[in-house]
CSV table of C-alpha atoms and ligand atoms in Angstrom, one decimal:
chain,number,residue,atom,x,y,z
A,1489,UNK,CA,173.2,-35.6,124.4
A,1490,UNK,CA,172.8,-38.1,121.5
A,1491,UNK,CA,171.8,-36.7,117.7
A,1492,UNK,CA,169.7,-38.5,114.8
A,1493,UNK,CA,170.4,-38.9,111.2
A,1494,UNK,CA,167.7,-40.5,109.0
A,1495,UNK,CA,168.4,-43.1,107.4
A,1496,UNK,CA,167.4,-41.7,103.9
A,1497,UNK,CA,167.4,-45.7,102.2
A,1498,UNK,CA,165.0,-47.1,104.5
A,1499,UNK,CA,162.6,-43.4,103.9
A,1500,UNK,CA,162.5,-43.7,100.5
A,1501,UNK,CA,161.9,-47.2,100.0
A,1502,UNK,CA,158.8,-46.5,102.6
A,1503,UNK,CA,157.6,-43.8,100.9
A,1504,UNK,CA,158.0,-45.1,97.5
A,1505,UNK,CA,156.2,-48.3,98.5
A,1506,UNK,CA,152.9,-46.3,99.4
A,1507,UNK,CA,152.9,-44.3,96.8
A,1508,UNK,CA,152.7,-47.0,94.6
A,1509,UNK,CA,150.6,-48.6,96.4
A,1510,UNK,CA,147.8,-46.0,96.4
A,1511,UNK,CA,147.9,-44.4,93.4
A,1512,UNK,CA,150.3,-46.2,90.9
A,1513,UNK,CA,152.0,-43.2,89.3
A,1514,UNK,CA,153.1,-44.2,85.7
A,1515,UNK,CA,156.5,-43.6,86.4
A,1516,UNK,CA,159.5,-40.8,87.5
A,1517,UNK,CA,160.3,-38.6,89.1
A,1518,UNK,CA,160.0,-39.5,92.2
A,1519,UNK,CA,159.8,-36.3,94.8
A,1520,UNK,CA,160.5,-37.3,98.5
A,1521,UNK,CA,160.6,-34.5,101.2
A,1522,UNK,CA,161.5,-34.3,105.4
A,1523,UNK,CA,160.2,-32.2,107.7
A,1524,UNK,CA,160.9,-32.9,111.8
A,1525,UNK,CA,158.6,-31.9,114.4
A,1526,UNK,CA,160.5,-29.7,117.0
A,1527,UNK,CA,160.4,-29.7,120.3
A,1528,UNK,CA,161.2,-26.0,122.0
A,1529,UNK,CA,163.8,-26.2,125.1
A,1530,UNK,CA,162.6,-22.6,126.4
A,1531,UNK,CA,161.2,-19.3,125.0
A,1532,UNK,CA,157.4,-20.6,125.0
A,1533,UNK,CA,154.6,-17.5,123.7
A,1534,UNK,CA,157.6,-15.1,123.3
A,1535,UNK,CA,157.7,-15.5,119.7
A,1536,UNK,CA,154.9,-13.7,118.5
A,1537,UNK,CA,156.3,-11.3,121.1
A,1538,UNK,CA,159.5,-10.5,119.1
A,1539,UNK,CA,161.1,-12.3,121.8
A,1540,UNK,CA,164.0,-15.2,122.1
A,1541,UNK,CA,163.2,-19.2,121.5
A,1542,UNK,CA,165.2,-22.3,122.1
A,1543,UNK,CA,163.9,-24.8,119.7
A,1544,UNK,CA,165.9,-27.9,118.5
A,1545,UNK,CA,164.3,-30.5,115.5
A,1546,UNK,CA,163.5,-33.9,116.9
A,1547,UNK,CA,164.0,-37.4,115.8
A,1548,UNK,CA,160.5,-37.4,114.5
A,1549,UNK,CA,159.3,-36.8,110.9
A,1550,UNK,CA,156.4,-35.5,108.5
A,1551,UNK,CA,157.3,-37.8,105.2
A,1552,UNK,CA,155.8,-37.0,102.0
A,1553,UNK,CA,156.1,-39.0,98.6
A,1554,UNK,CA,154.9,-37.9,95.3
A,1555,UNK,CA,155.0,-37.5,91.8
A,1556,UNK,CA,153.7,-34.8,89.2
A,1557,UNK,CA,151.1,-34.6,87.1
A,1558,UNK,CA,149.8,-33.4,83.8
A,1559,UNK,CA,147.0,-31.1,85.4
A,1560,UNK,CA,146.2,-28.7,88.5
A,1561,UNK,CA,144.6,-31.7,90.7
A,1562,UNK,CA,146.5,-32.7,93.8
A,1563,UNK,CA,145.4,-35.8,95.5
A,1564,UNK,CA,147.3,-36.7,98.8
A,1565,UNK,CA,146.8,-40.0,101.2
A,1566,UNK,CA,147.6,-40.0,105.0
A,1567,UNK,CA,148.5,-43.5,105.9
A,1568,UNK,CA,148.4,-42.4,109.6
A,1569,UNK,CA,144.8,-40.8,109.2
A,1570,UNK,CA,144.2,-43.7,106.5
A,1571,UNK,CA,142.4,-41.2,104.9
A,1572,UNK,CA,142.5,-39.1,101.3
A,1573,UNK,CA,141.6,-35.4,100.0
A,1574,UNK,CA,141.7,-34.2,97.0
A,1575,UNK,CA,141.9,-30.4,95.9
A,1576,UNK,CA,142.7,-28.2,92.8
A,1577,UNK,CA,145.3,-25.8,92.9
A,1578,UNK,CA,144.2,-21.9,92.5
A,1579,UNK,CA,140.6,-23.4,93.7
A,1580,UNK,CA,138.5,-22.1,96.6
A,1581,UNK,CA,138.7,-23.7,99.7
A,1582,UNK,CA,135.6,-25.8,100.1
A,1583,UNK,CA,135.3,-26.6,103.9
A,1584,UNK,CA,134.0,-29.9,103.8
A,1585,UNK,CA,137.4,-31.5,103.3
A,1586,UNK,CA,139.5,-33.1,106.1
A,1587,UNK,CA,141.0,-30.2,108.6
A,1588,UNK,CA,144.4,-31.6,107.9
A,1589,UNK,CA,143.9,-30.4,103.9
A,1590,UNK,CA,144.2,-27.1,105.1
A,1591,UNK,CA,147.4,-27.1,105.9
A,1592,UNK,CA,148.5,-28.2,102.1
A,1593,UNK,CA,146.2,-25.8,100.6
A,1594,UNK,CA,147.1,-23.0,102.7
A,1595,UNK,CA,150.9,-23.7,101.7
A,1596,UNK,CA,150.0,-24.1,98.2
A,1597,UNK,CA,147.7,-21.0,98.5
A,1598,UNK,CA,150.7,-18.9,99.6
A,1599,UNK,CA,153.2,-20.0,97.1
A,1600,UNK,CA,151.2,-19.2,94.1
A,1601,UNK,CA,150.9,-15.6,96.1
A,1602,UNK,CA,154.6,-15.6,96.1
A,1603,UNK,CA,154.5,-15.9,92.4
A,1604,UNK,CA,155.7,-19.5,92.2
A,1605,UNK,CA,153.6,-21.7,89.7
A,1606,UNK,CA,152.6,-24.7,90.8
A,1607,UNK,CA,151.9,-28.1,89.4
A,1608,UNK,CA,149.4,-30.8,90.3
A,1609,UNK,CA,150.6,-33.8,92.5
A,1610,UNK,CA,149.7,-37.4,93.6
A,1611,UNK,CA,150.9,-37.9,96.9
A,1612,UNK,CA,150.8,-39.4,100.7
A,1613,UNK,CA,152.6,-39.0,103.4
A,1614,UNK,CA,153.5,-40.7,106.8
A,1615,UNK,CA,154.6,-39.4,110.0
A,1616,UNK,CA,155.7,-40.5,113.4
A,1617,UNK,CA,155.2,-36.8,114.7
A,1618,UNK,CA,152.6,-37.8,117.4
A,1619,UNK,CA,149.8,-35.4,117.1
A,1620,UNK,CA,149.3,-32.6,119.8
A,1621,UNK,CA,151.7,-33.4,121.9
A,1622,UNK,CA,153.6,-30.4,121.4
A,1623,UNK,CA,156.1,-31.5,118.1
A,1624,UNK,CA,154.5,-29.2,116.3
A,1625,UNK,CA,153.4,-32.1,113.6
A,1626,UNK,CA,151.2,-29.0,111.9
A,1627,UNK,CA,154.8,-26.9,110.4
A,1628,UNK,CA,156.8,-30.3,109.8
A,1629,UNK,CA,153.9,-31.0,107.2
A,1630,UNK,CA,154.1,-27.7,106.2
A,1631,UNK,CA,157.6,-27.6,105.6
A,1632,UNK,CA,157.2,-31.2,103.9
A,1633,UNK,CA,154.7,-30.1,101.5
A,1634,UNK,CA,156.0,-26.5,100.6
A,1635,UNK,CA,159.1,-28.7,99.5
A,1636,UNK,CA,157.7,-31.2,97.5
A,1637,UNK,CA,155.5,-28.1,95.6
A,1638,UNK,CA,158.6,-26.4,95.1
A,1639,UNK,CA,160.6,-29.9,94.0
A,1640,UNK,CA,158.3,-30.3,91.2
A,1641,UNK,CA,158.5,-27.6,89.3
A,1642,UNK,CA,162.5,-27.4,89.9
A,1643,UNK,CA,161.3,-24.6,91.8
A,1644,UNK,CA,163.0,-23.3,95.6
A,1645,UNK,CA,162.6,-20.9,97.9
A,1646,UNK,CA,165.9,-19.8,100.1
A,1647,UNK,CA,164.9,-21.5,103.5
A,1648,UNK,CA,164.3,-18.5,105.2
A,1649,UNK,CA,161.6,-17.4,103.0
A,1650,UNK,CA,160.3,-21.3,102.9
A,1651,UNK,CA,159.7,-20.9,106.7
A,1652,UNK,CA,158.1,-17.7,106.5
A,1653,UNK,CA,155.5,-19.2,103.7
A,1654,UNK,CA,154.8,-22.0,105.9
A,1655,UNK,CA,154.0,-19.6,109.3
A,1656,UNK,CA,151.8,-17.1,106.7
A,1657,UNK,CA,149.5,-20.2,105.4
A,1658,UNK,CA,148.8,-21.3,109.2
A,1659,UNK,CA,148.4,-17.6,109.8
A,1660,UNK,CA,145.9,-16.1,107.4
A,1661,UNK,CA,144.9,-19.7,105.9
A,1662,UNK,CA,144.1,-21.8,108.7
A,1663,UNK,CA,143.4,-18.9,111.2
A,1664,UNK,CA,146.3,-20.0,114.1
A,1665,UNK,CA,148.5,-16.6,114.6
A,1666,UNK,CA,151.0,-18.8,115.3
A,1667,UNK,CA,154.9,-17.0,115.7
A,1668,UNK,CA,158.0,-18.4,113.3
A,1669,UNK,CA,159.0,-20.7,116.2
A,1670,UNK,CA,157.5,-24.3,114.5
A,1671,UNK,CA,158.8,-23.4,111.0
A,1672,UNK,CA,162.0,-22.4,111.9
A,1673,UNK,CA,163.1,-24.9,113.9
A,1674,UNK,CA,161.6,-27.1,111.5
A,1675,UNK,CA,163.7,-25.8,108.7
A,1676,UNK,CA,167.0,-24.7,110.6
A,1677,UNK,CA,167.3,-27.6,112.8
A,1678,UNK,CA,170.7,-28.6,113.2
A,1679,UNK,CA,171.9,-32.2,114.9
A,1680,UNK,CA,173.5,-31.6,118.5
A,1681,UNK,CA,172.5,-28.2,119.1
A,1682,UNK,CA,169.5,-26.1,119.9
A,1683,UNK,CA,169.3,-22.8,117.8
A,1684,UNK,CA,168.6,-19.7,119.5
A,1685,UNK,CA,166.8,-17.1,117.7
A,1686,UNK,CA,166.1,-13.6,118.1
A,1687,UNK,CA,162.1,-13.9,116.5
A,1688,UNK,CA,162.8,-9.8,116.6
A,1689,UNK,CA,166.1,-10.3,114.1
A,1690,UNK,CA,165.3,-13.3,112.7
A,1691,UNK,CA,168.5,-14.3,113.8
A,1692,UNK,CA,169.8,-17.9,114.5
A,1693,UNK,CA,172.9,-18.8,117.1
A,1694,UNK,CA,173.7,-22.4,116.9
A,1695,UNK,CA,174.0,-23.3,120.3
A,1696,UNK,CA,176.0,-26.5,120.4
A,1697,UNK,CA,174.7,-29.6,122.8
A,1698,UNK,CA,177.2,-32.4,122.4
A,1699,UNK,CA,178.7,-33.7,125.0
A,1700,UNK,CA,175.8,-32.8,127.6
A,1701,UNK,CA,174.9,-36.2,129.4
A,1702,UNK,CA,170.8,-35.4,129.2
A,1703,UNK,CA,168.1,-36.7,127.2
A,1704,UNK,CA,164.6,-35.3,125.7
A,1705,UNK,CA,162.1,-36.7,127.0
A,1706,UNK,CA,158.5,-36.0,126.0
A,1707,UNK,CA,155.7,-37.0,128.4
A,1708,UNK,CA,152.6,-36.9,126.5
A,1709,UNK,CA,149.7,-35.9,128.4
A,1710,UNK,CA,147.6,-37.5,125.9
A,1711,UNK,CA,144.8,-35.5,127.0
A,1712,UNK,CA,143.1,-33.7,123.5
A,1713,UNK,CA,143.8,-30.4,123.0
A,1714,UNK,CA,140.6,-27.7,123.1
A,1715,UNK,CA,140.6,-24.5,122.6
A,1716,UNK,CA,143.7,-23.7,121.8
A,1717,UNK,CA,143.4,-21.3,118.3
A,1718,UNK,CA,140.9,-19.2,120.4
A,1719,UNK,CA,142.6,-19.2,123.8
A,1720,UNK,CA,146.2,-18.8,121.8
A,1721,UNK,CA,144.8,-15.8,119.5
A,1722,UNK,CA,143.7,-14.2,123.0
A,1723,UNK,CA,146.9,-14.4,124.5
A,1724,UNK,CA,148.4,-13.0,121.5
A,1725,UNK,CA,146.0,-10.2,121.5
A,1726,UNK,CA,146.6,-9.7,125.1
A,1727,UNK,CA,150.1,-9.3,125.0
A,1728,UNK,CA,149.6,-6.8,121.9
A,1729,UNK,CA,147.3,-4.7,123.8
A,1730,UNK,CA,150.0,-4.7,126.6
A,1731,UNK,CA,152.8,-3.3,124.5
A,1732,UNK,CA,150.4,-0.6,122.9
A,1733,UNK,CA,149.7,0.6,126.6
A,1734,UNK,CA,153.3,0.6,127.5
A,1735,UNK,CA,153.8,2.6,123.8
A,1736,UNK,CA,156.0,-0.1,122.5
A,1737,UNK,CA,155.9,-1.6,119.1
A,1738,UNK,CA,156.4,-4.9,120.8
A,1739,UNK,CA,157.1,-6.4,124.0
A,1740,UNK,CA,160.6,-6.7,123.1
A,1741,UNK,CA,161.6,-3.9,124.7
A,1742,UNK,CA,159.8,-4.2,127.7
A,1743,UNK,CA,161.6,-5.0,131.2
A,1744,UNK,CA,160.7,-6.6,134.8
A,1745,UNK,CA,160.6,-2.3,135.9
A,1746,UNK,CA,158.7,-1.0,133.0
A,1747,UNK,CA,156.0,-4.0,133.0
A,1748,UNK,CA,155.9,-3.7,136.6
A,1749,UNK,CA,155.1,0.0,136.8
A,1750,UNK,CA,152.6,0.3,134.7
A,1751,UNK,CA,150.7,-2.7,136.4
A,1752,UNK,CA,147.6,-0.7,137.4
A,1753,UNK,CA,147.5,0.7,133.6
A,1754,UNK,CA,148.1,-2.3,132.3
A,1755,UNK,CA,145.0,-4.4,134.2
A,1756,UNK,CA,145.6,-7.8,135.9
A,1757,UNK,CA,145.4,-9.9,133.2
A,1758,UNK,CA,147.4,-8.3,130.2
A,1759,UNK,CA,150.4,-7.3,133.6
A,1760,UNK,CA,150.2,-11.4,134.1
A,1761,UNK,CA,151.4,-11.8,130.0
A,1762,UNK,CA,153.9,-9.1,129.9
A,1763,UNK,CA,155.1,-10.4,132.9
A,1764,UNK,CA,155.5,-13.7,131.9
A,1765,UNK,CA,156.7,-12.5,128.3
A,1766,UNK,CA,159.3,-10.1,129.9
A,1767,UNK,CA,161.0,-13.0,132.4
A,1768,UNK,CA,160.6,-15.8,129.9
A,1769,UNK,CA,163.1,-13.6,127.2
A,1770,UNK,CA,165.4,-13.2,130.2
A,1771,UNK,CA,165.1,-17.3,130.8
A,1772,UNK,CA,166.1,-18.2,127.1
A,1773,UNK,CA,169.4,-15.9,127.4
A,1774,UNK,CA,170.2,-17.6,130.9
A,1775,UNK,CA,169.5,-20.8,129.5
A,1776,UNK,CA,171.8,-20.4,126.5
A,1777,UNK,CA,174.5,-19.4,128.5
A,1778,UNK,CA,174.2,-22.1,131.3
A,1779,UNK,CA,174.5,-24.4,128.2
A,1780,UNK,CA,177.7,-22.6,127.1
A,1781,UNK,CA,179.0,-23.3,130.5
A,1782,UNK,CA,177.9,-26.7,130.9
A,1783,UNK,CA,175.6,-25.7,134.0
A,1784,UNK,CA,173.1,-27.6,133.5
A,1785,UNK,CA,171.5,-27.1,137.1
A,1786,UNK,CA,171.2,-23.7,136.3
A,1787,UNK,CA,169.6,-24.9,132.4
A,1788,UNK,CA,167.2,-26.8,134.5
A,1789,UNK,CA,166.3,-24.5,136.9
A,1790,UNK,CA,165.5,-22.2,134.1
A,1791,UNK,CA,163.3,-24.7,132.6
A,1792,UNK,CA,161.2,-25.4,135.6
A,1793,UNK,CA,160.7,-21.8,136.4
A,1794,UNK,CA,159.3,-21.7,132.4
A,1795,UNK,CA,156.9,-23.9,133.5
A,1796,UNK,CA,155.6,-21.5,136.7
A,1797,UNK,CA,155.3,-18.8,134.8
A,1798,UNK,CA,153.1,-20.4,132.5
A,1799,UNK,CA,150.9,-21.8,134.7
A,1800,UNK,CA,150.8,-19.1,137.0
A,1801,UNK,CA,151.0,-15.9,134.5
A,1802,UNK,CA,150.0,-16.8,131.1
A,1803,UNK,CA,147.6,-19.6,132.4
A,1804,UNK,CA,147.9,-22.1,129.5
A,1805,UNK,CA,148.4,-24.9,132.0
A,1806,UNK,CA,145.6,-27.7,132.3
A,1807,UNK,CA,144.9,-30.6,134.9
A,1808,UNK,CA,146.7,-33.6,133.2
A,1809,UNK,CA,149.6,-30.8,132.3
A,1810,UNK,CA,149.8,-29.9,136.0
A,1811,UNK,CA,149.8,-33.9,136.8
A,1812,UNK,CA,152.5,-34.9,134.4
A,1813,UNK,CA,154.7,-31.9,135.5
A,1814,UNK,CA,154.1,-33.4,139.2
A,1815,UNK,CA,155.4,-36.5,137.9
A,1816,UNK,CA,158.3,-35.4,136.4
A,1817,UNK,CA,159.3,-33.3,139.1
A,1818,UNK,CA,158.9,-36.6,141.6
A,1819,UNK,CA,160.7,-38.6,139.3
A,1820,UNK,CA,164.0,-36.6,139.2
A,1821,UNK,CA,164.7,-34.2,136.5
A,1822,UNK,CA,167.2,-31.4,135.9
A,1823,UNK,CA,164.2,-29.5,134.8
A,1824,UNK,CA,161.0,-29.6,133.5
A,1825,UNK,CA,158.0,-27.3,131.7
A,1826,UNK,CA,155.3,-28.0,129.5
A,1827,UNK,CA,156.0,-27.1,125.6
A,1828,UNK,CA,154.2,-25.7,122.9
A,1829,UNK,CA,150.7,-23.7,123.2
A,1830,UNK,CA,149.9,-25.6,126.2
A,1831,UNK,CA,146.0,-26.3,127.4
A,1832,UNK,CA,147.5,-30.3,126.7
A,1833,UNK,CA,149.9,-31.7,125.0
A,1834,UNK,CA,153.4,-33.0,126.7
A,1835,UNK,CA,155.6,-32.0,129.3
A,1836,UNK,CA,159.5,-32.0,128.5
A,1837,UNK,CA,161.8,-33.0,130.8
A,1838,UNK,CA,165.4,-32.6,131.1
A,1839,UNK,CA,167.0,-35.8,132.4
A,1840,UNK,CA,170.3,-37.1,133.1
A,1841,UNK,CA,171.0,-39.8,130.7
A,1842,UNK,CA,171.8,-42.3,132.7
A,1843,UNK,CA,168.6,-41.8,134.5
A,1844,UNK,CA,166.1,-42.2,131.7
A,1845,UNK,CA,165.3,-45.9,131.5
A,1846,UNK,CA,164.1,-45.6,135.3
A,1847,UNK,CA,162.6,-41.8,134.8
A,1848,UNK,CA,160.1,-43.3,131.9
A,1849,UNK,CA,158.5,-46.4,133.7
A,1850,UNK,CA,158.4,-44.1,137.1
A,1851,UNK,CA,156.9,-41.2,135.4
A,1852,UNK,CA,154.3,-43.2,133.3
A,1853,UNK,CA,153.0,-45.0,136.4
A,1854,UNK,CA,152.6,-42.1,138.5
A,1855,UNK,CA,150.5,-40.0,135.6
A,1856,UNK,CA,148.3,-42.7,135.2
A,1857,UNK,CA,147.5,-43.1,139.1
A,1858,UNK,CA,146.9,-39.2,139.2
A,1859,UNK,CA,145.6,-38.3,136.4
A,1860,UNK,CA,143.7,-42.2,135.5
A,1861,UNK,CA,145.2,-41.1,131.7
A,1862,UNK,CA,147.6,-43.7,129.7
A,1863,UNK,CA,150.3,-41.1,129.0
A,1864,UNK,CA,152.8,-41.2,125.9
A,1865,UNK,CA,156.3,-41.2,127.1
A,1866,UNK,CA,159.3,-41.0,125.0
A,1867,UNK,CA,162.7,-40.0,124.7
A,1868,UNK,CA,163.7,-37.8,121.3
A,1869,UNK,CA,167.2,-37.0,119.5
A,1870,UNK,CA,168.1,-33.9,118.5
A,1871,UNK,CA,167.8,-34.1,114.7
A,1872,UNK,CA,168.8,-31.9,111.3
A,1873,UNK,CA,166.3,-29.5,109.6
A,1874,UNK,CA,164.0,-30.8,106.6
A,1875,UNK,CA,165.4,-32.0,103.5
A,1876,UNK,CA,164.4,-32.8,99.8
A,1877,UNK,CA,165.2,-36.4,100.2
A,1878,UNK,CA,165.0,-37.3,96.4
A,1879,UNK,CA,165.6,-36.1,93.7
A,1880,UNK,CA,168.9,-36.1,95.6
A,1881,UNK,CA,171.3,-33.1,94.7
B,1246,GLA,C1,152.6,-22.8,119.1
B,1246,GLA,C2,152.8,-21.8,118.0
B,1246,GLA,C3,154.2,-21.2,118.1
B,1246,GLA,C4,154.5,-20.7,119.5
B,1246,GLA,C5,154.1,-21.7,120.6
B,1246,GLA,C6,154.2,-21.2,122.0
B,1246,GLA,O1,153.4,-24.0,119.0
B,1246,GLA,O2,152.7,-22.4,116.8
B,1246,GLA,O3,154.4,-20.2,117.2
B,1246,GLA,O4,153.9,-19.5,119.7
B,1246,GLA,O5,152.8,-22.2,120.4
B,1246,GLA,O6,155.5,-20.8,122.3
């Protein structure tokens, strides 16, 4: 398995060139933040569950430029969106702006909660975080922007903490109840390994992945997502109705026998998410372990039986999803399972390295004869957490 650095020259000189370019800032500092998309190897809707998740940061960056200013006004540019938004800082919402404002208010909203005092900002950012495919391009802007908020007042939070600002804003300001898997990984990342974390502890294993002759590869549906805050919120409140029956705080706890007894008490649907909850923990510390011992049959194996359970007991599979996991399957994986909330998005697939430059073409073709879709496929490197780029040190 191959790992990413950014080159940090070539970033800022990007960055620094837009800024200029859209709103000629009269001078220093310059602020430049990092934050990756992630793409999650196993542990998918067990985080919210107190549960175990295998996330590593990808190759793939939200990058934001800016400089302070005198006042309380921030004004940000998307180059991908090629659009601007504007909002003042301690402000009510107004929802007429952009939905991808939100995001940056909500974080801002949260750190003046925290107590931090904020200053006002001209800014833009790029990306190459594809949108909705499952790189979680919502918490690397997050984690980009909560940085450069933090940077210009000389202001930081310990990283922890930083993540756990980001998940609140999405939670309570843009109304996903979204777990601390996006954040994390998008903070913690660490080049050639996957962290494990306990989302019960908040604890992180570095598992190591060097030396493991696979690639990422991400095979984008392409196919829109709908639905998913209101299908995801059900599932969540699903599973929490599940561990109130069993009389558990969470399902953390839970086991194949206790979920399994109290199937009749628990109803058909909420037994199909404690089920799936219950094995899926059980996958992420098999999965770890096969990594340990360089099984990567067994990894594989693991992270095609994800994919079952999601489609067959938490139900967040979709047509195209079921097409492009078809493909990948046919193709010849070690394993494969689609990532993130599901209802669309990408499938990942574990493939031997030396197998990739067929496994892309093959898959591609056969996804567009099934599904009549032009997917998005793609191989990623494992990459390190974000980073205030500049001011450097
Ligand atoms: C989304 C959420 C995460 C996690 C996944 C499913 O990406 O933001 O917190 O729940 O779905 O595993």
């Amino acid at each position: 398995m191959s790992s990413s650095t950014y080159n940090s020259s070539q970033v800022v000189r990007r960055a620094r060139a837009l800024l200029y370019e859209k709103w000629q800032p009269r001078g220093e500092p310059l602020i430049v933040t990092r934050g990756p998309g992630r793409l999650n190897l196993i542990g998918e809707h067990t985080d919210y569950n107190h549960g175990y998740v295998m996330p590593v940061a990808v190759d793939r960056s939200v990058v934001i430029a800016a400089t302070p200013r005198e006042d309380q006004r921030i004004r940000v540019y998307s180059e991908g969106l090629d659009s601007a938004a504007e909002y003042t800082l301690g402000r009510e919402p107004d929802d007429h702006k952009p939905g991808w404002i939100k995001y940056l208010e909500g974080v801002s909203w949260v750190l003046a909660d925290l107590g931090k005092s904020l200053r006002g900002l001209d800014a833009v950012l790029y990306s190459d975080v594809p949108r909705g495919a499952g790189l979680s391009s919502s918490a690397a802007l997050e984690v980009a922007w909560a940085m450069a908020l933090l940077t210009a007042t000389r202001d930081h939070l310990p990283p922890r903490e930083l993540a756990l600002a980001c998940q609140r804003a999405e939670n309570e300001y843009v109304g996903m109840k979204c777990g601390i898997l996006d954040q994390f990984a998008s903070v913690f990342g660490r080049a050639q390994s996957a962290l494990l974390i306990d989302c019960d502890s908040l604890e992180i294993e570095v598992v190591p992945l060097q030396g493991h002759p696979i690639s990422l590869v991400v095979c984008d549906t392409n196919r829109p997502r709908s639905l998913v805050n209101s299908e995801y919120n059900q599932r969540r409140a699903s599973c929490e109705q599940a561990a109130r029956l069993l009389g558990l705080p969470s399902l953390r706890p839970a086991t194949r026998e206790t979920v399994m007894a109290a199937r009749e008490t628990l109803g058909e649907e909420n037994f199909k998410r404690a089920w799936h909850v219950v094995t899926e923990n059980e996958r992420v510390i098999e999965t770890a372990e096969a990594f340990k011992r360089g099984d990567l049959e067994a990894v594989g194996r693991m992270i095609s039986a994800s994919h079952r359970s999601l489609r067959d007991y938490y139900e967040v599979s979709c047509p195209e999803l079921e097409a492009m996991w078809t493909a990948t399957q046919r193709a010849g994986c070690y394993g494969s399972r689609l990532v993130g909330a599901g209802f669309g998005g990408a499938v990942l697939a574990l493939v031997a390295e030396e197998q990739v430059r067929q496994f892309i073409p093959q898959v591609t073709a056969s996804y567009l004869e099934s599904a009549g879709r032009q997917p998005n496929v793609f191989a990623v490197q494992i990459a390190n957490g974000a980073e205030v780029v500049l001011p450097s040190g």
